Coordinates of N, CA, C and O in Angstrom, one line a residue:
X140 N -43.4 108.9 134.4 CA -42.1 109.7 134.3 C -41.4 109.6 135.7 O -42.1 109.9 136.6
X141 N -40.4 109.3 136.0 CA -39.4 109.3 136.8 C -38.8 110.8 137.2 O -38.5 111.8 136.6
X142 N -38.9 110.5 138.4 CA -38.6 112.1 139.5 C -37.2 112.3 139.0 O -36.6 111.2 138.9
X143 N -36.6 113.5 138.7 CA -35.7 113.9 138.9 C -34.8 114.1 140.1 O -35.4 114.8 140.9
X144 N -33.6 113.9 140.6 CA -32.6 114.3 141.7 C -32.7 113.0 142.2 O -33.1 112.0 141.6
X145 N -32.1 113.2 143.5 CA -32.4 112.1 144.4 C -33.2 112.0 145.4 O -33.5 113.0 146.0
X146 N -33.8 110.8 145.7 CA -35.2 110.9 146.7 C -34.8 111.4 147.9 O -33.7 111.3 148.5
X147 N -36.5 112.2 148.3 CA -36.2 112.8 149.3 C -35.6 111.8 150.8 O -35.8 110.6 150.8
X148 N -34.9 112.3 151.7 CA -34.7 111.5 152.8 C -36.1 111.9 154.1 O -36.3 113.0 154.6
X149 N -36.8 110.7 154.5 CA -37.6 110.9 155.4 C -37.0 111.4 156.5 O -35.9 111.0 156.9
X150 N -38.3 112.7 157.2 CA -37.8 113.4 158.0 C -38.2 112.9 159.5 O -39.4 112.8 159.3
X151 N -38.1 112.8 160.1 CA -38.5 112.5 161.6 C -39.0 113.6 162.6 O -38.3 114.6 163.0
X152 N -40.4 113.1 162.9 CA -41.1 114.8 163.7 C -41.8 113.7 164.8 O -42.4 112.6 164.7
X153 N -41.6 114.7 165.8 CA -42.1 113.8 167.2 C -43.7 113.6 167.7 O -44.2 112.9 168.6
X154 N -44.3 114.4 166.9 CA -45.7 114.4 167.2 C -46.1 115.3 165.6 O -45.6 116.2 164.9
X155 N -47.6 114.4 165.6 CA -48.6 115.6 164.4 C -49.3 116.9 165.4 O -50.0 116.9 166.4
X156 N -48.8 118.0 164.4 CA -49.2 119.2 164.7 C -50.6 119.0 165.5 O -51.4 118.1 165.0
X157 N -51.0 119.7 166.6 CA -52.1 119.9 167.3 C -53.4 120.5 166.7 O -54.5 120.1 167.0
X158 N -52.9 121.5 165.6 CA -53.7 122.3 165.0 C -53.5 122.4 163.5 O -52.7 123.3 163.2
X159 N -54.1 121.6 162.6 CA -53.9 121.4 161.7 C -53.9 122.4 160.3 O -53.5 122.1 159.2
X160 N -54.7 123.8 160.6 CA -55.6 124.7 159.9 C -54.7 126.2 161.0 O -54.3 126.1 162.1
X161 N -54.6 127.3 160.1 CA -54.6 128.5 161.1 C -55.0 129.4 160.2 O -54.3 129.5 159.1
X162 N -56.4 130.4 160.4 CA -57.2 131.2 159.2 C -57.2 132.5 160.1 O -57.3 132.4 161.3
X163 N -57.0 133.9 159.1 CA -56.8 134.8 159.3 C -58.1 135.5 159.9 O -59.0 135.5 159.1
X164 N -58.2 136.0 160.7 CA -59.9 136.7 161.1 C -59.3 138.3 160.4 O -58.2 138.9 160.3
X165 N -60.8 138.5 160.0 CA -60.5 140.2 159.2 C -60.7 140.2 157.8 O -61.0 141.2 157.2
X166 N -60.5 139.1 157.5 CA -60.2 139.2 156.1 C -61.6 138.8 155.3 O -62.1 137.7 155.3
X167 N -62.1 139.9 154.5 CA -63.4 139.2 153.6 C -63.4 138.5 152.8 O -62.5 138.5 152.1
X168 N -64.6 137.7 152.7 CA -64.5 136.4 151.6 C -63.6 135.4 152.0 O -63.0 135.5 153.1
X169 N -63.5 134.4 151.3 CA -62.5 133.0 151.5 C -61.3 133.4 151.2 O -61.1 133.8 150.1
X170 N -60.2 133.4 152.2 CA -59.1 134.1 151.7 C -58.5 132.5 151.0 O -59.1 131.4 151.1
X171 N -57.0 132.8 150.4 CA -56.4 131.8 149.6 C -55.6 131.3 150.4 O -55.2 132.1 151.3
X172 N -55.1 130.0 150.4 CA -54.4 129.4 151.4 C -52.9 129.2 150.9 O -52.4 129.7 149.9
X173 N -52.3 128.6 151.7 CA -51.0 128.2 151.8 C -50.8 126.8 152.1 O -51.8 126.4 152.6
X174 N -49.6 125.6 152.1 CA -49.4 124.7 152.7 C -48.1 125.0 153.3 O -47.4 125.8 152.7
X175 N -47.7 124.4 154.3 CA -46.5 123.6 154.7 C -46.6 122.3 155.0 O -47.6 121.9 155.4
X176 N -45.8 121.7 154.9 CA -45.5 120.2 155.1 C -45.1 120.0 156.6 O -44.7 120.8 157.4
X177 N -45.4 118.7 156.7 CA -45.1 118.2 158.7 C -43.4 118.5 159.1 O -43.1 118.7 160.3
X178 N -42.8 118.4 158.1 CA -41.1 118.8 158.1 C -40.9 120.3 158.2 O -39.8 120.7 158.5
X179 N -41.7 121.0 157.9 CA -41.2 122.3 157.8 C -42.5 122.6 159.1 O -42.5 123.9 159.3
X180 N -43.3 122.1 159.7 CA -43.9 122.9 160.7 C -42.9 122.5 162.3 O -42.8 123.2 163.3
X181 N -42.2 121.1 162.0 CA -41.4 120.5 163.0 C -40.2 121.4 162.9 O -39.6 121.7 164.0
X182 N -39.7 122.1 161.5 CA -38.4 122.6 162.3 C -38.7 124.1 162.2 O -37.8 124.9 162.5
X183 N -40.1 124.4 161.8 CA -40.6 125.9 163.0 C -40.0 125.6 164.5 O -39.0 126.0 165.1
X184 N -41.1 124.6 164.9 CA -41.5 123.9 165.9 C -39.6 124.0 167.0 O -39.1 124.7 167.9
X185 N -39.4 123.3 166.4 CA -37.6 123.0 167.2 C -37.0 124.5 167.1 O -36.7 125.2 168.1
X186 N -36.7 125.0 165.7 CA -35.8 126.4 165.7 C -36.5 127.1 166.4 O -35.9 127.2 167.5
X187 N -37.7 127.7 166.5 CA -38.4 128.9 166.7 C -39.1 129.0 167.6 O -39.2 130.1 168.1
X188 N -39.9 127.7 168.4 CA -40.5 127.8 169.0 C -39.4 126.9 171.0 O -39.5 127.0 172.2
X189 N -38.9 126.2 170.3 CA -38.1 125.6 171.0 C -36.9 126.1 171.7 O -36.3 126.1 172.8
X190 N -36.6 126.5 170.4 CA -35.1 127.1 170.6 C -33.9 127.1 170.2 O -33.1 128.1 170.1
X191 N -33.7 125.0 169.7 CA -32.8 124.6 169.4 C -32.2 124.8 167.8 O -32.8 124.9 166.7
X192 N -30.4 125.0 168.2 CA -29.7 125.4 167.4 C -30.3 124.6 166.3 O -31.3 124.0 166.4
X193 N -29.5 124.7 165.0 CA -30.0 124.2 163.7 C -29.5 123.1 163.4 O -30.1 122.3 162.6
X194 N -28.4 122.8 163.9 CA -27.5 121.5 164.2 C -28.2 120.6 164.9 O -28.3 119.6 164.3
X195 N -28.8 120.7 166.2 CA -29.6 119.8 166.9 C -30.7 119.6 166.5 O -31.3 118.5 166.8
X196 N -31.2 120.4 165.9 CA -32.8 120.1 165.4 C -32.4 119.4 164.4 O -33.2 118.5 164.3
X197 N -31.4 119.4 163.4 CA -31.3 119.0 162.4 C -30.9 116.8 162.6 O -31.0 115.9 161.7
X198 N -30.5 116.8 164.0 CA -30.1 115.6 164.6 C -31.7 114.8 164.8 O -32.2 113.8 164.2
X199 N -32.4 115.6 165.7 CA -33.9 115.3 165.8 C -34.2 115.0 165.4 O -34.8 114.0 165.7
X200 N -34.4 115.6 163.7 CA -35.1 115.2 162.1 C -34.1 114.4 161.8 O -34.0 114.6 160.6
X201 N -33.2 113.6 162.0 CA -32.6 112.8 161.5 C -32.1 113.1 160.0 O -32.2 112.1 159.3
X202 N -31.7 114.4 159.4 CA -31.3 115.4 158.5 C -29.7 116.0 158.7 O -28.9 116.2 159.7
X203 N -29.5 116.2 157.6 CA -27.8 117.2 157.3 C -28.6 118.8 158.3 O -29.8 118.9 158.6
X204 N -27.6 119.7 158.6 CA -28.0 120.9 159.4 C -28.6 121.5 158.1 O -29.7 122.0 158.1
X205 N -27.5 121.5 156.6 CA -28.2 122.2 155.6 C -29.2 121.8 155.1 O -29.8 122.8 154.5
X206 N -29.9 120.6 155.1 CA -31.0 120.7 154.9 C -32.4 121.0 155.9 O -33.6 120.9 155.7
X207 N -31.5 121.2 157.1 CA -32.9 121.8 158.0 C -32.5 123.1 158.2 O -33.1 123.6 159.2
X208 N -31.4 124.0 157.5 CA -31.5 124.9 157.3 C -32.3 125.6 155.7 O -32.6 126.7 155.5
X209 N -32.3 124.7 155.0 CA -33.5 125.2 153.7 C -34.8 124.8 153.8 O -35.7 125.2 153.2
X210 N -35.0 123.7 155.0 CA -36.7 123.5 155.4 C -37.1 124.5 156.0 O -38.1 125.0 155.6
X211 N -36.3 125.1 157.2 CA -36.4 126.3 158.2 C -36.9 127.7 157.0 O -37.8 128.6 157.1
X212 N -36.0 127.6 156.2 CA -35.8 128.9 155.1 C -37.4 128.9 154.6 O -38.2 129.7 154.9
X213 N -37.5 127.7 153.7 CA -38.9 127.4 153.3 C -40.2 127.6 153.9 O -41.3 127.9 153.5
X214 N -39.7 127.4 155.4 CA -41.3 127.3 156.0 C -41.6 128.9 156.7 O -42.7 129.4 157.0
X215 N -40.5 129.6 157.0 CA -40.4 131.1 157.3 C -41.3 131.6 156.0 O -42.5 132.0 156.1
X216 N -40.6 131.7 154.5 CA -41.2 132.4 153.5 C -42.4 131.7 153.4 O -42.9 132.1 152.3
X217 N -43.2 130.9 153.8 CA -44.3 130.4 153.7 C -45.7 131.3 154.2 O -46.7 131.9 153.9
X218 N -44.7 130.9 155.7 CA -45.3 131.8 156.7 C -45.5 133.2 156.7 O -46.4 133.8 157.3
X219 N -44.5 133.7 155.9 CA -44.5 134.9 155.8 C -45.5 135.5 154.8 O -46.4 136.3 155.1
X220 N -45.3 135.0 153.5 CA -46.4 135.0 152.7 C -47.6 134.8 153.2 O -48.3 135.5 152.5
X221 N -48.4 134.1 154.2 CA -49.3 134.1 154.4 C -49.9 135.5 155.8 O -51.0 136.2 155.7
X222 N -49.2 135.6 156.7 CA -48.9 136.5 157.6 C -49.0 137.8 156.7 O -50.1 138.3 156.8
X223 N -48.6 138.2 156.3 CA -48.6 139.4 155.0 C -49.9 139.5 153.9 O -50.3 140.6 153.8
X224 N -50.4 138.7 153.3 CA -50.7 138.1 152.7 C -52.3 137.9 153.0 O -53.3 138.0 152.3
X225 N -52.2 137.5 154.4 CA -53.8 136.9 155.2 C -54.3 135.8 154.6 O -55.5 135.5 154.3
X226 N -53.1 135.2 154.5 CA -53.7 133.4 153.6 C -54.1 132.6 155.0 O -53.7 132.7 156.2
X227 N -54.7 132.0 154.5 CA -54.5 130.4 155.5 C -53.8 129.8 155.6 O -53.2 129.5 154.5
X228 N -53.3 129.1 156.9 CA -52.4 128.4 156.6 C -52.4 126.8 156.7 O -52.5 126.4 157.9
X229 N -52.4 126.0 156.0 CA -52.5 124.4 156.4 C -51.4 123.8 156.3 O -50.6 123.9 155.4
X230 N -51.4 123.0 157.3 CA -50.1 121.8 157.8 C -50.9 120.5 156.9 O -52.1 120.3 157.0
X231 N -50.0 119.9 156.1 CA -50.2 118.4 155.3 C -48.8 118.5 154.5 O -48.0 119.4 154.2
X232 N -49.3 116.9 154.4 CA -48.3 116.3 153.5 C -46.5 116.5 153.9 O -46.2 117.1 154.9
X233 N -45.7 116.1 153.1 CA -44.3 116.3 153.1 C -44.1 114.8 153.2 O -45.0 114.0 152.9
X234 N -42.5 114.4 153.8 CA -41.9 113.4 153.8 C -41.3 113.1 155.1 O -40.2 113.5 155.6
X235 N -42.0 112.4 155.4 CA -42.1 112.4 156.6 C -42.4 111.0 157.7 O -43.1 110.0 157.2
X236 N -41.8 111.1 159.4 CA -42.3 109.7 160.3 C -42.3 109.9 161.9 O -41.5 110.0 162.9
X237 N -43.4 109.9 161.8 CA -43.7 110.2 163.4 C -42.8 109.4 164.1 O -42.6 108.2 163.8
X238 N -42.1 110.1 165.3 CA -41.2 108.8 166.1 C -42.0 109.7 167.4 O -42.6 110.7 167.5
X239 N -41.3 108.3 169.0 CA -42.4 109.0 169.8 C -41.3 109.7 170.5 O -40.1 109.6 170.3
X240 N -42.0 110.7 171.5 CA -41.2 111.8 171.9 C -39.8 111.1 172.5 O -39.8 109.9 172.2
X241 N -39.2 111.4 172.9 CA -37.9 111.1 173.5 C -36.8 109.7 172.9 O -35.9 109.1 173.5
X242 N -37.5 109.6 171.6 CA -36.5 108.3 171.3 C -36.0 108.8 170.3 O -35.4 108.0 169.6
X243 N -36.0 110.1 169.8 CA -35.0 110.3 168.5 C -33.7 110.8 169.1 O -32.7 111.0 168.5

């Protein structure tokens, strides 16, 4: 069966996450996980942790601003759900291409 919409556009992230896994201490038993994708931990990464407006991050990822303003949106309620929640959190998958630091 053929995907619906149009294909995604690959996103551009400067490095793979350091830490691939983040698990809740406290919590009994195996708690339930969560994912995010390498695109939505990169424009954590840039908005939140970096700094940069949504517009420039959105240049970085080689992306429209709106759509690294609905990755941004995504990967908050992700986070949040799990932060709340006490899920695990795992970075994999998405659409995605490592470029190296300072050439995007």
């Amino acid at each position: 069966m053929k995907p619906k919409g149009r294909p995604k556009k690959v996103r551009r992230i400067e490095e793979a996450p350091p830490i691939m896994v983040f698990s809740p201490r406290g919590k009994p038993g195996r708690p339930d996980e969560v994912n995010i994708a390498y695109e939505e931990w990169e424009a954590i990464n840039l908005a939140d942790h970096k700094g940069l407006r949504q517009g420039k991050a959105a240049m970085h990822m080689g992306i429209s601003r709106q759509s690294f303003g609905r990755i941004l949106s995504r990967a908050h309620r992700i986070i949040g759900d799990a932060l709340i929640n006490g899920k695990i959190i795992r970075i994999a998958g998405g659409s995605y291409k490592i470029t190296k630091k300072g050439s995007i």
